[in-house]
XYZ file of C-alpha atoms in Angstrom:
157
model
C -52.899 16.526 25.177
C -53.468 12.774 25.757
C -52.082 12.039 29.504
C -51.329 8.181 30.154
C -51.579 6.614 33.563
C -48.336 6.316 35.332
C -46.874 3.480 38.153
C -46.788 4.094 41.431
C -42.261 4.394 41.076
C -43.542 6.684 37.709
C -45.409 8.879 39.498
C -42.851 9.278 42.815
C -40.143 10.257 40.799
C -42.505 12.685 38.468
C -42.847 13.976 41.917
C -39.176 14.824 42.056
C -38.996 15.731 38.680
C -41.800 18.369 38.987
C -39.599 19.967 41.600
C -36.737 20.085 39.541
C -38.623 21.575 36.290
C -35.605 20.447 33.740
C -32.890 18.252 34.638
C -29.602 15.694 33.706
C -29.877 11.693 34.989
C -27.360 13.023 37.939
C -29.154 15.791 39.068
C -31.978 13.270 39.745
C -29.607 10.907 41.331
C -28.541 13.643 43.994
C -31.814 14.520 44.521
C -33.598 11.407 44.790
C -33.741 10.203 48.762
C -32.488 7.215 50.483
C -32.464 4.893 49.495
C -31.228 5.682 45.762
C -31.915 3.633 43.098
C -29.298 2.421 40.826
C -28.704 4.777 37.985
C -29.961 2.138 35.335
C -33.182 1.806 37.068
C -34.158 5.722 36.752
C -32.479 6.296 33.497
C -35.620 2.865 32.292
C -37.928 5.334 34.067
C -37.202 8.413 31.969
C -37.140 6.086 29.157
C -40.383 5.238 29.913
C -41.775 8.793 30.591
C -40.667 10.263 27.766
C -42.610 7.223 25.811
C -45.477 8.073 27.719
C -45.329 12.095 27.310
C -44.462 13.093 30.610
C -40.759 13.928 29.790
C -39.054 15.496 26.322
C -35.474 15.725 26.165
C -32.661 17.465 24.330
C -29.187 16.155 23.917
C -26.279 18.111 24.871
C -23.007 16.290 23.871
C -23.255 12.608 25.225
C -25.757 12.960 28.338
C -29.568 14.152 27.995
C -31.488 17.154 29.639
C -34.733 16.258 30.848
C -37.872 18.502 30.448
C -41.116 18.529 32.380
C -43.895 18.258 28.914
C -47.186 17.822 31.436
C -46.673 20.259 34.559
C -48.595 18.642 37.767
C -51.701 20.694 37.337
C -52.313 18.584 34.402
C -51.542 15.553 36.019
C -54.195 16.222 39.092
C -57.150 17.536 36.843
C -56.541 14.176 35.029
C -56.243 11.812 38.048
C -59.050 13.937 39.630
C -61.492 13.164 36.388
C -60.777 10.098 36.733
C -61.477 9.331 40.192
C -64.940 11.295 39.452
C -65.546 9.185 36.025
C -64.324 5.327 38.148
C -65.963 5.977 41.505
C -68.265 9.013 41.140
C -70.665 8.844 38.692
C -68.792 11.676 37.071
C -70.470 13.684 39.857
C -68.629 16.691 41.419
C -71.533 16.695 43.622
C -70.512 13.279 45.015
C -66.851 13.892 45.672
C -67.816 17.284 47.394
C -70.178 15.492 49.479
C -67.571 12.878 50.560
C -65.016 15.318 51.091
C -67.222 17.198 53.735
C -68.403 14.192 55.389
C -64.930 13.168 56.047
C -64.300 16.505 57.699
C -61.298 16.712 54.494
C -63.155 20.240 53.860
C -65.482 22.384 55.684
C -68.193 24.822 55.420
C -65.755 27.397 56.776
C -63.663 26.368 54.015
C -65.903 27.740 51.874
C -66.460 30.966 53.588
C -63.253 31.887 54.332
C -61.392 31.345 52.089
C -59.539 33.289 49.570
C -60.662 31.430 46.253
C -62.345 32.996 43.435
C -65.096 30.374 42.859
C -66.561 30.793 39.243
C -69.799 28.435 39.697
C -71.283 27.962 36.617
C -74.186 25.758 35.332
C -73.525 22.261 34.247
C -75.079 22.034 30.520
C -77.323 19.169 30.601
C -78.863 17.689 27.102
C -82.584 17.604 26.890
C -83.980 14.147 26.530
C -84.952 12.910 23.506
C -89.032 11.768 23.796
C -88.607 10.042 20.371
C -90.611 7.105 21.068
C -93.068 9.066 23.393
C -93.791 11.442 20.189
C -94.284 8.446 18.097
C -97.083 7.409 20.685
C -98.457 11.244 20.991
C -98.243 11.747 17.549
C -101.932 11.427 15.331
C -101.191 8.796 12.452
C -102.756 11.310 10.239
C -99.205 13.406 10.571
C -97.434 10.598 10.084
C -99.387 10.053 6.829
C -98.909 13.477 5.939
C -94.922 13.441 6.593
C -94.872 9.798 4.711
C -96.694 11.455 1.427
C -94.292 14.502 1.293
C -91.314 12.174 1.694
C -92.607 10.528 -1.493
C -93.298 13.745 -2.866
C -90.141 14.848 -2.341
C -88.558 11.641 -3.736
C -90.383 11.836 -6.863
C -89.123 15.440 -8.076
C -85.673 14.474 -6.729
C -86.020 11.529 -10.108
């Protein structure tokens, strides 16, 4: 599933609308805090979440119900990767280090807390040496692998 970026008035009222789970354009309006925005304002807003993804609806004689399509896990993994990707080198190793340096999470955190905490190892690619085996490599193989290429060629004609 492709999530989209939202707007800062998006993403307050997906706020809301995470609370509610599904919903009608006047249960939002009686939920929504002072100040309230005009009706015509948050019915363009779940216009323009259900464009985006965020919102599907269904409609039930002249009005539309409103259903939550990415739940606000979703939404956080995707904001989180892309805080990591923008400001963190893609590191987890970064943020975590931030986060304890600003006292956001502690040691004790860690330790006491109830979390199952799967650690597993981050699969790293093995460099390619291609031009260093170029360098290594004795011409004479790359003679050799040149001549069975043209082999090879030949009894392909």
């Amino acid at each position: 599933m492709k999530i989209n970026h939202l707007t800062p008035a998006e993403e307050n009222l997906m706020r809301l609308f995470w609370k509610l789970d599904s919903f009608y354009l006047k249960d939002v309006m009686e939920q929504h805090p002072e100040p309230k925005p005009h009706q015509n304002t948050v019915s363009t807003y779940l216009k323009i979440l259900v464009e985006k993804g965020y919102l599907s609806t269904v409609k039930e004689g002249r009005i539309f119900k409103y259903t939550i399509l990415v739940p606000l896990v979703e939404y956080r993994k995707f904001l989180l990767k892309e805080l990591s990707v923008h400001f963190f080198n893609d590191s987890g190793k970064e943020i975590l280090e931030l986060l304890l340096s600003e006292n956001m999470v502690s040691q004790d955190d860690f330790n006491n807390s109830d979390l199952e905490i799967d650690i597993k190892p981050v699969k790293t690619k093995e460099p390619k040496f291609e031009y260093a085996n170029e360098v290594l490599k004795p011409k004479k193989d790359k003679k050799k692998e040149k001549d069975k290429k043209k082999k090879k060629k030949k009894s392909d004609d």
